[in-house]
Amino acid sequence: MAEFSGKRIVLGITGGVAAYKTAELARLLVKADAAVDVVLTEAATQFVGPATFQALTSRPVLTDLWDARAPGGMAHIDLSRGAAAILIAPATADFLAKLAHGQADDLLSTLCLARACPLLVAPAMNRQMWEQSPTRRNVRQLIDDGISLLGPGSGDQACGEVGPGRMLESEELFEELVAFFQPKLLAGKRVLLTAGPTFEALDPVRGLTNSSSGKMGFSLARACHEAGAAVILISGPVALPTPRGVTRINVESAAQMREAVLRELPGQGLFISVAAVADYRPAKAEVGKIKKNGKVMALDLVQNPDILAEVSALPEAPFCIGFAAESQNLAEYAEGKRLAKKLPLVVGNLLQDGLGGDANSVTLFDDQGAHPLPSAPKIDVARAIVAHIASMLIPR
Ligand code: C5P
């Protein structure tokens, strides 16, 4: 994917052991079409070498304020001109202190002070250093100055301690940087989503479910978060990682999903119902394991409540979005559901186009008609759906 096509990123590396992870981050950025200019502090060169980054980025790596290779000898000014962002990863406690006080005594700190682009920092340090009041003060100052903090994470540290101060993993930093550049179309909004299948128990080990992977719902949760919304994701049983910054609640059955939705609903501005909720559940779940007996077995099923229809009928209903996965007659069925459940927007797709895979081809149905979106990876489809939702929320 070419998330960073046309963007130049200045990747600053300061002297921490997490610097080895930044090599992987540089590779991910280059793979996503970014032009990456790496700047190492002198301390960083004790942990990683310029040759590694030169090879990964195919661009010169700078370490020295007095480097004669920079055009006009003004690397501290020129590097941030036209850059989409500067990301410092890892950012040591010492470097955060320098940034907070506007010190500029080496190339990286000088170009941060002389920057004309956003600055993001990924702190990495020992737990005590992170928790010490000078660092707390500096971090507050950096946030006040409009600098974005990515992490730190919490966990095992190189010094043998466990706690906050770990640099985020390279994939996490990559995801955060992608999110940073998404337009904040849902800033200040609160979004509740459902995703995945439900599992309707027959006995302690068996149940009825479906092959929904949850990928579309998880991609939408991620896209809503990237767009600046506070997101709660209620998920049926799926084996997917929770998107960063999203609050996840796991459920199994449709009844549990309904209960979680109704509990979390107050104060939500949007409800996006992506889950493939089972239409029916066994009339009775056996306490003990069902035994075979050589005879034909009949299952009594009762219909589950329609969570989306119930939510959209509430007097203070949020803006509700439904999904319709159909095997045929997409337009007719999807528009039928939209009208029946009184929804402003339904996202329809043919089962053969989306189920389980990483890409999807959807059509949006609203009062204005049908809007087909180009077939694309689910995260791109999700971002396009978010853009459409945002355009509907703006009073015309
Ligand atoms: O009627 P159908 O199940 O095809 O409608 C699909 C839409 O309704 C989806 O948005 C799905 O999440 C939602 N739904 C629900 N509760 C059900 C069944 C479907 O919220 N019991």
Short mmCIF file of C-alpha atoms and ligand atoms in Angstrom, two decimals:
data_model
loop_
_atom_site.label_atom_id
_atom_site.label_comp_id
_atom_site.label_asym_id
_atom_site.label_seq_id
_atom_site.Cartn_x
_atom_site.Cartn_y
_atom_site.Cartn_z
CA MET A 1 0.00 0.00 0.00
CA ALA A 2 1.16 3.51 -0.73
CA GLU A 3 -0.06 5.39 2.35
CA PHE A 4 2.90 7.81 2.22
CA SER A 5 3.06 8.38 -1.49
CA GLY A 6 4.39 11.90 -2.15
CA LYS A 7 5.30 12.43 1.51
CA ARG A 8 8.75 13.02 2.93
CA ILE A 9 9.27 12.05 6.56
CA VAL A 10 12.25 13.12 8.65
CA LEU A 11 13.00 10.21 10.97
CA GLY A 12 15.08 11.32 13.96
CA ILE A 13 16.83 8.71 16.10
CA THR A 14 18.23 9.48 19.54
CA GLY A 15 20.42 7.34 21.81
CA GLY A 16 18.29 4.51 23.16
CA VAL A 17 18.42 0.75 22.72
CA ALA A 18 14.98 0.86 21.03
CA ALA A 19 16.78 2.43 18.05
CA TYR A 20 17.09 -1.04 16.53
CA LYS A 21 13.30 -1.08 16.06
CA THR A 22 13.49 2.13 14.04
CA ALA A 23 15.26 0.27 11.24
CA GLU A 24 12.08 -1.76 10.73
CA LEU A 25 9.99 1.43 10.89
CA ALA A 26 12.18 3.01 8.19
CA ARG A 27 11.61 -0.06 6.03
CA LEU A 28 7.81 0.08 6.55
CA LEU A 29 7.75 3.77 5.62
CA VAL A 30 9.83 3.22 2.49
CA LYS A 31 7.56 0.29 1.53
CA ALA A 32 4.60 2.66 1.87
CA ASP A 33 6.28 5.02 -0.62
CA ALA A 34 7.61 7.62 1.85
CA ALA A 35 10.87 9.43 1.17
CA VAL A 36 12.65 9.00 4.51
CA ASP A 37 15.44 11.30 5.67
CA VAL A 38 17.15 9.80 8.69
CA VAL A 39 18.98 11.96 11.21
CA LEU A 40 20.95 10.31 14.02
CA THR A 41 22.17 12.03 17.16
CA GLU A 42 25.71 11.23 18.18
CA ALA A 43 24.41 9.03 21.00
CA ALA A 44 22.19 7.14 18.53
CA THR A 45 25.29 6.12 16.56
CA GLN A 46 26.38 4.14 19.65
CA PHE A 47 23.34 1.90 19.08
CA VAL A 48 22.79 1.87 15.30
CA GLY A 49 24.88 2.90 12.33
CA PRO A 50 24.14 5.29 9.46
CA ALA A 51 24.93 2.54 6.93
CA THR A 52 21.84 0.55 8.01
CA PHE A 53 19.54 3.48 7.39
CA GLN A 54 21.28 4.58 4.24
CA ALA A 55 20.71 1.11 2.82
CA LEU A 56 17.06 1.01 3.95
CA THR A 57 16.12 4.49 2.72
CA SER A 58 18.46 4.85 -0.26
CA ARG A 59 19.11 8.42 0.95
CA PRO A 60 22.01 10.05 2.77
CA VAL A 61 21.85 9.81 6.56
CA LEU A 62 22.87 12.91 8.51
CA THR A 63 24.38 13.01 11.96
CA ASP A 64 26.29 16.25 12.08
CA LEU A 65 25.17 19.89 12.19
CA TRP A 66 28.30 20.74 10.24
CA ASP A 67 27.79 18.09 7.53
CA ALA A 68 28.96 19.68 4.27
CA ARG A 69 26.76 17.34 2.17
CA ALA A 70 23.56 19.27 2.90
CA PRO A 71 22.75 21.64 0.02
CA GLY A 72 23.75 25.15 1.07
CA GLY A 73 25.13 23.66 4.30
CA MET A 74 21.76 24.34 5.95
CA ALA A 75 20.53 20.86 6.84
CA HIS A 76 18.90 22.15 10.02
CA ILE A 77 16.59 24.37 7.97
CA ASP A 78 16.30 22.52 4.68
CA LEU A 79 15.44 19.08 6.02
CA SER A 80 12.15 20.11 7.57
CA ARG A 81 11.14 22.34 4.63
CA GLY A 82 8.53 20.48 2.64
CA ALA A 83 8.62 17.50 5.02
CA ALA A 84 5.21 16.06 5.95
CA ALA A 85 6.40 15.47 9.52
CA ILE A 86 9.36 14.84 11.78
CA LEU A 87 9.13 11.68 13.89
CA ILE A 88 11.65 11.10 16.67
CA ALA A 89 11.85 7.39 17.50
CA PRO A 90 13.20 6.61 19.99
CA ALA A 91 13.01 9.91 21.85
CA THR A 92 15.10 9.72 25.03
CA ALA A 93 14.29 11.57 28.26
CA ASP A 94 17.21 13.84 27.49
CA PHE A 95 15.91 14.66 24.03
CA LEU A 96 12.39 15.38 25.36
CA ALA A 97 13.99 17.77 27.87
CA LYS A 98 15.86 19.53 25.06
CA LEU A 99 12.68 19.85 22.99
CA ALA A 100 10.70 21.18 25.95
CA HIS A 101 13.29 23.90 26.48
CA GLY A 102 13.96 24.78 22.87
CA GLN A 103 17.60 23.76 23.06
CA ALA A 104 19.39 23.37 19.77
CA ASP A 105 22.91 22.05 20.15
CA ASP A 106 23.04 19.32 17.52
CA LEU A 107 21.52 18.70 14.10
CA LEU A 108 18.35 16.91 15.26
CA SER A 109 17.43 19.34 18.06
CA THR A 110 18.22 22.29 15.78
CA LEU A 111 16.06 21.06 12.95
CA CYS A 112 13.20 20.37 15.42
CA LEU A 113 13.40 23.99 16.60
CA ALA A 114 13.64 25.30 13.03
CA ARG A 115 10.84 23.05 11.74
CA ALA A 116 7.96 24.10 9.56
CA CYS A 117 6.03 20.83 9.90
CA PRO A 118 4.36 18.71 12.61
CA LEU A 119 6.59 16.96 15.17
CA LEU A 120 5.82 13.56 16.67
CA VAL A 121 7.86 11.82 19.35
CA ALA A 122 7.96 8.17 20.44
CA PRO A 123 9.44 8.22 23.96
CA ALA A 124 11.62 5.31 25.08
CA MET A 125 13.21 5.15 28.49
CA ASN A 126 13.44 3.33 31.77
CA ARG A 127 10.25 3.35 33.86
CA GLN A 128 11.70 5.59 36.59
CA MET A 129 12.96 8.12 34.07
CA TRP A 130 9.48 8.25 32.49
CA GLU A 131 7.79 8.69 35.87
CA GLN A 132 10.20 11.30 37.30
CA SER A 133 8.68 14.76 37.73
CA PRO A 134 11.09 16.53 35.34
CA THR A 135 10.02 14.17 32.55
CA ARG A 136 6.34 14.59 33.50
CA ARG A 137 6.78 18.39 33.32
CA ASN A 138 8.56 18.17 29.98
CA VAL A 139 5.90 15.91 28.51
CA ARG A 140 3.13 18.32 29.60
CA GLN A 141 5.08 21.15 27.98
CA LEU A 142 5.52 19.21 24.73
CA ILE A 143 1.78 18.47 24.58
CA ASP A 144 1.08 22.17 25.25
CA ASP A 145 3.42 23.03 22.40
CA GLY A 146 1.36 20.90 20.00
CA ILE A 147 3.86 18.04 19.76
CA SER A 148 2.22 14.60 19.36
CA LEU A 149 3.27 11.82 21.70
CA LEU A 150 3.14 8.28 20.35
CA GLY A 151 3.12 5.96 23.36
CA PRO A 152 5.15 4.95 25.22
CA GLY A 153 3.94 1.41 25.69
CA SER A 154 4.22 -0.61 28.86
CA GLY A 155 5.96 -3.93 29.47
CA ASP A 156 9.41 -5.53 29.74
CA GLN A 157 12.29 -3.08 29.55
CA ALA A 158 15.89 -3.60 28.45
CA CYS A 159 17.02 -2.64 31.97
CA GLY A 160 15.08 -5.61 33.39
CA GLU A 161 12.22 -3.53 34.80
CA VAL A 162 8.57 -3.79 33.82
CA GLY A 163 6.39 -0.71 33.33
CA PRO A 164 5.73 2.33 31.15
CA GLY A 165 8.50 3.68 28.94
CA ARG A 166 8.86 1.09 26.17
CA MET A 167 8.94 2.51 22.68
CA LEU A 168 5.94 1.37 20.63
CA GLU A 169 6.67 -1.43 18.17
CA SER A 170 7.57 -0.40 14.61
CA GLU A 171 4.18 -1.55 13.24
CA GLU A 172 2.40 0.44 15.94
CA LEU A 173 4.40 3.56 15.16
CA PHE A 174 3.66 3.07 11.48
CA GLU A 175 -0.07 2.75 12.23
CA GLU A 176 0.04 5.87 14.44
CA LEU A 177 1.75 7.87 11.72
CA VAL A 178 -0.80 6.74 9.12
CA ALA A 179 -3.58 7.76 11.53
CA PHE A 180 -1.93 11.14 12.12
CA PHE A 181 -2.34 12.05 8.46
CA GLN A 182 -6.00 11.04 8.16
CA PRO A 183 -8.44 13.98 8.05
CA LYS A 184 -10.17 14.37 11.43
CA LEU A 185 -13.64 14.10 9.93
CA LEU A 186 -15.22 12.67 13.11
CA ALA A 187 -13.36 14.81 15.66
CA GLY A 188 -15.33 14.99 18.90
CA LYS A 189 -17.79 12.27 17.85
CA ARG A 190 -18.51 9.13 19.84
CA VAL A 191 -18.98 5.97 17.81
CA LEU A 192 -20.34 2.58 18.88
CA LEU A 193 -19.72 -0.33 16.51
CA THR A 194 -20.57 -4.01 16.42
CA ALA A 195 -18.45 -6.46 14.43
CA GLY A 196 -17.86 -10.14 13.75
CA PRO A 197 -20.26 -13.07 14.01
CA THR A 198 -22.27 -14.11 17.05
CA PHE A 199 -22.09 -17.59 18.57
CA GLU A 200 -25.37 -19.12 19.73
CA ALA A 201 -24.66 -22.00 22.11
CA LEU A 202 -26.33 -25.39 21.63
CA ASP A 203 -24.51 -27.05 24.50
CA PRO A 204 -21.25 -26.33 26.40
CA VAL A 205 -19.07 -27.05 23.34
CA ARG A 206 -21.23 -26.50 20.25
CA GLY A 207 -23.11 -23.64 18.73
CA LEU A 208 -24.45 -21.87 15.67
CA THR A 209 -22.31 -19.17 14.08
CA ASN A 210 -21.36 -17.81 10.66
CA SER A 211 -18.20 -17.11 8.72
CA SER A 212 -18.00 -13.34 9.28
CA SER A 213 -14.29 -12.55 9.87
CA GLY A 214 -14.90 -9.20 11.60
CA LYS A 215 -12.35 -7.56 9.29
CA MET A 216 -14.74 -4.95 7.87
CA GLY A 217 -16.00 -3.93 11.32
CA PHE A 218 -12.49 -3.77 12.76
CA SER A 219 -11.31 -1.70 9.77
CA LEU A 220 -14.22 0.69 10.31
CA ALA A 221 -13.41 0.98 14.02
CA ARG A 222 -9.84 1.84 13.08
CA ALA A 223 -10.95 4.36 10.43
CA CYS A 224 -13.34 6.07 12.89
CA HIS A 225 -10.53 6.34 15.45
CA GLU A 226 -8.14 7.71 12.82
CA ALA A 227 -10.81 10.29 11.96
CA GLY A 228 -10.72 11.54 15.55
CA ALA A 229 -13.72 9.73 17.08
CA ALA A 230 -13.85 7.99 20.47
CA VAL A 231 -14.67 4.42 19.50
CA ILE A 232 -16.19 1.47 21.35
CA LEU A 233 -16.16 -1.81 19.44
CA ILE A 234 -18.43 -4.63 20.57
CA SER A 235 -17.10 -7.76 18.93
CA GLY A 236 -18.32 -11.31 18.53
CA PRO A 237 -15.71 -14.11 18.64
CA VAL A 238 -12.94 -13.25 16.14
CA ALA A 239 -9.16 -13.64 16.19
CA LEU A 240 -8.28 -10.05 15.29
CA PRO A 241 -6.10 -7.57 17.19
CA THR A 242 -7.91 -4.54 18.62
CA PRO A 243 -7.14 -1.41 16.57
CA ARG A 244 -5.00 1.05 18.55
CA GLY A 245 -6.96 3.53 20.63
CA VAL A 246 -10.24 1.58 20.32
CA THR A 247 -12.07 0.25 23.40
CA ARG A 248 -13.11 -3.35 22.77
CA ILE A 249 -15.84 -5.34 24.49
CA ASN A 250 -16.02 -9.04 23.66
CA VAL A 251 -19.35 -10.86 23.53
CA GLU A 252 -20.52 -14.21 22.20
CA SER A 253 -24.27 -14.38 21.61
CA ALA A 254 -26.69 -11.93 19.98
CA ALA A 255 -28.34 -11.48 23.39
CA GLN A 256 -25.01 -10.48 24.95
CA MET A 257 -24.31 -8.17 22.02
CA ARG A 258 -27.70 -6.50 22.44
CA GLU A 259 -27.14 -6.06 26.15
CA ALA A 260 -23.68 -4.52 25.60
CA VAL A 261 -25.01 -2.20 22.87
CA LEU A 262 -27.88 -0.93 25.02
CA ARG A 263 -25.52 -0.45 27.99
CA GLU A 264 -22.94 1.53 25.98
CA LEU A 265 -25.40 3.48 23.83
CA PRO A 266 -26.14 6.54 26.01
CA GLY A 267 -24.11 9.52 24.75
CA GLN A 268 -23.08 7.88 21.46
CA GLY A 269 -23.50 9.98 18.33
CA LEU A 270 -23.18 7.13 15.84
CA PHE A 271 -24.08 3.46 15.87
CA ILE A 272 -22.48 1.38 13.11
CA SER A 273 -23.86 -2.13 13.05
CA VAL A 274 -21.41 -4.25 11.08
CA ALA A 275 -21.85 -7.50 13.02
CA ALA A 276 -23.34 -10.51 11.29
CA VAL A 277 -25.78 -11.13 14.13
CA ALA A 278 -27.33 -14.61 14.06
CA ASP A 279 -30.97 -14.29 13.09
CA TYR A 280 -31.87 -17.39 15.13
CA ARG A 281 -30.64 -19.08 18.30
CA PRO A 282 -31.41 -22.52 19.72
CA ALA A 283 -34.62 -22.37 21.78
CA LYS A 284 -32.65 -23.99 24.59
CA ALA A 285 -28.94 -24.44 25.26
CA GLU A 286 -28.32 -27.85 26.85
CA VAL A 287 -26.38 -27.79 30.11
CA GLY A 288 -24.65 -31.10 29.34
CA LYS A 289 -23.04 -32.16 26.05
CA ILE A 290 -25.64 -33.44 23.55
CA LYS A 291 -25.14 -37.16 22.83
CA LYS A 292 -25.73 -38.82 19.48
CA ASN A 293 -28.48 -41.44 19.44
CA GLY A 294 -28.62 -42.66 15.82
CA LYS A 295 -31.85 -40.79 15.08
CA VAL A 296 -32.64 -37.69 13.05
CA MET A 297 -32.21 -34.64 15.26
CA ALA A 298 -34.38 -31.54 15.01
CA LEU A 299 -33.30 -28.21 16.42
CA ASP A 300 -35.85 -25.72 17.64
CA LEU A 301 -34.73 -22.19 16.82
CA VAL A 302 -36.18 -18.90 17.97
CA GLN A 303 -35.59 -15.53 16.32
CA ASN A 304 -33.08 -13.13 17.87
CA PRO A 305 -34.02 -9.50 18.47
CA ASP A 306 -32.84 -7.14 15.71
CA ILE A 307 -30.38 -4.92 17.60
CA LEU A 308 -30.06 -2.30 14.89
CA ALA A 309 -33.81 -1.94 14.35
CA GLU A 310 -34.27 -1.60 18.11
CA VAL A 311 -31.60 1.10 18.41
CA SER A 312 -32.83 3.10 15.42
CA ALA A 313 -36.38 3.08 16.85
CA LEU A 314 -35.27 4.66 20.14
CA PRO A 315 -36.55 8.21 20.76
CA GLU A 316 -32.98 9.55 21.15
CA ALA A 317 -31.49 7.28 18.49
CA PRO A 318 -27.94 8.04 17.32
CA PHE A 319 -27.13 8.29 13.60
CA CYS A 320 -27.50 4.60 12.63
CA ILE A 321 -25.65 2.80 9.87
CA GLY A 322 -26.50 -0.74 8.83
CA PHE A 323 -24.75 -3.32 6.72
CA ALA A 324 -26.37 -5.68 4.23
CA ALA A 325 -24.44 -8.65 2.94
CA GLU A 326 -26.45 -10.30 0.21
CA SER A 327 -25.94 -13.17 -2.21
CA GLN A 328 -28.06 -11.47 -4.93
CA ASN A 329 -30.34 -8.47 -5.70
CA LEU A 330 -28.09 -6.21 -3.63
CA ALA A 331 -29.76 -2.88 -4.41
CA GLU A 332 -33.29 -4.15 -3.78
CA TYR A 333 -32.49 -5.96 -0.50
CA ALA A 334 -30.16 -3.31 0.90
CA GLU A 335 -32.55 -0.45 0.17
CA GLY A 336 -35.41 -2.57 1.57
CA LYS A 337 -33.50 -3.00 4.84
CA ARG A 338 -32.68 0.69 4.97
CA LEU A 339 -36.33 1.64 4.75
CA ALA A 340 -37.56 -1.15 7.03
CA LYS A 341 -35.05 -0.30 9.79
CA LYS A 342 -35.39 3.49 9.17
CA LEU A 343 -31.66 4.03 8.59
CA PRO A 344 -30.07 7.06 6.91
CA LEU A 345 -27.33 4.83 5.45
CA VAL A 346 -26.84 1.16 4.57
CA VAL A 347 -23.56 -0.28 3.30
CA GLY A 348 -24.30 -3.16 0.95
CA ASN A 349 -22.02 -5.77 -0.49
CA LEU A 350 -22.36 -9.04 -2.32
CA LEU A 351 -21.15 -11.93 -0.14
CA GLN A 352 -18.79 -13.15 -2.84
CA ASP A 353 -17.07 -9.70 -2.85
CA GLY A 354 -16.27 -9.29 0.82
CA LEU A 355 -16.78 -12.20 3.19
CA GLY A 356 -13.58 -13.21 4.95
CA GLY A 357 -11.21 -11.54 2.50
CA ASP A 358 -8.99 -8.48 2.89
CA ALA A 359 -10.67 -6.46 0.13
CA ASN A 360 -14.26 -5.44 -0.36
CA SER A 361 -16.49 -3.87 -2.95
CA VAL A 362 -19.44 -2.01 -1.43
CA THR A 363 -22.29 0.27 -2.44
CA LEU A 364 -23.66 2.93 -0.11
CA PHE A 365 -27.43 3.44 -0.06
CA ASP A 366 -28.87 6.67 1.31
CA ASP A 367 -31.69 9.11 0.56
CA GLN A 368 -29.76 10.39 -2.45
CA GLY A 369 -29.54 6.94 -4.05
CA ALA A 370 -26.84 4.31 -4.56
CA HIS A 371 -23.13 5.20 -4.40
CA PRO A 372 -20.83 2.38 -5.51
CA LEU A 373 -17.28 2.60 -4.10
CA PRO A 374 -14.31 1.15 -5.97
CA SER A 375 -13.11 -2.29 -4.85
CA ALA A 376 -10.24 -1.76 -2.39
CA PRO A 377 -8.59 -3.12 0.75
CA LYS A 378 -11.07 -3.06 3.66
CA ILE A 379 -9.23 -0.24 5.48
CA ASP A 380 -9.52 2.01 2.40
CA VAL A 381 -13.19 1.10 1.99
CA ALA A 382 -13.66 1.90 5.68
CA ARG A 383 -12.03 5.34 5.26
CA ALA A 384 -14.29 6.06 2.26
CA ILE A 385 -17.36 5.05 4.32
CA VAL A 386 -16.21 7.39 7.13
CA ALA A 387 -15.84 10.23 4.60
CA HIS A 388 -19.38 9.57 3.35
CA ILE A 389 -20.78 9.45 6.90
CA ALA A 390 -19.01 12.72 7.74
CA SER A 391 -20.49 14.39 4.66
CA MET A 392 -23.97 13.28 5.80
CA LEU A 393 -23.41 14.70 9.30
CA ILE A 394 -22.62 18.18 7.98
CA PRO A 395 -25.94 20.03 7.73
CA ARG A 396 -26.52 20.82 4.05
O1 C5P B 1 -31.73 -7.96 8.24
P1 C5P B 1 -30.27 -8.21 8.18
O2 C5P B 1 -29.80 -9.13 9.26
O3 C5P B 1 -29.71 -8.62 6.88
O4 C5P B 1 -29.68 -6.73 8.46
C1 C5P B 1 -28.34 -6.53 8.56
C2 C5P B 1 -28.07 -5.37 9.46
O5 C5P B 1 -28.80 -5.49 10.69
C3 C5P B 1 -26.62 -5.34 9.89
O6 C5P B 1 -26.26 -3.98 10.06
C4 C5P B 1 -26.64 -6.12 11.19
O7 C5P B 1 -25.54 -5.76 12.01
C5 C5P B 1 -27.96 -5.73 11.80
N1 C5P B 1 -28.60 -6.79 12.62
C6 C5P B 1 -28.77 -6.59 13.98
N2 C5P B 1 -29.39 -7.55 14.72
C7 C5P B 1 -29.84 -8.69 14.17
C8 C5P B 1 -29.69 -8.89 12.80
C9 C5P B 1 -29.04 -7.92 12.04
O8 C5P B 1 -28.35 -5.56 14.51
N3 C5P B 1 -30.43 -9.59 14.93
#
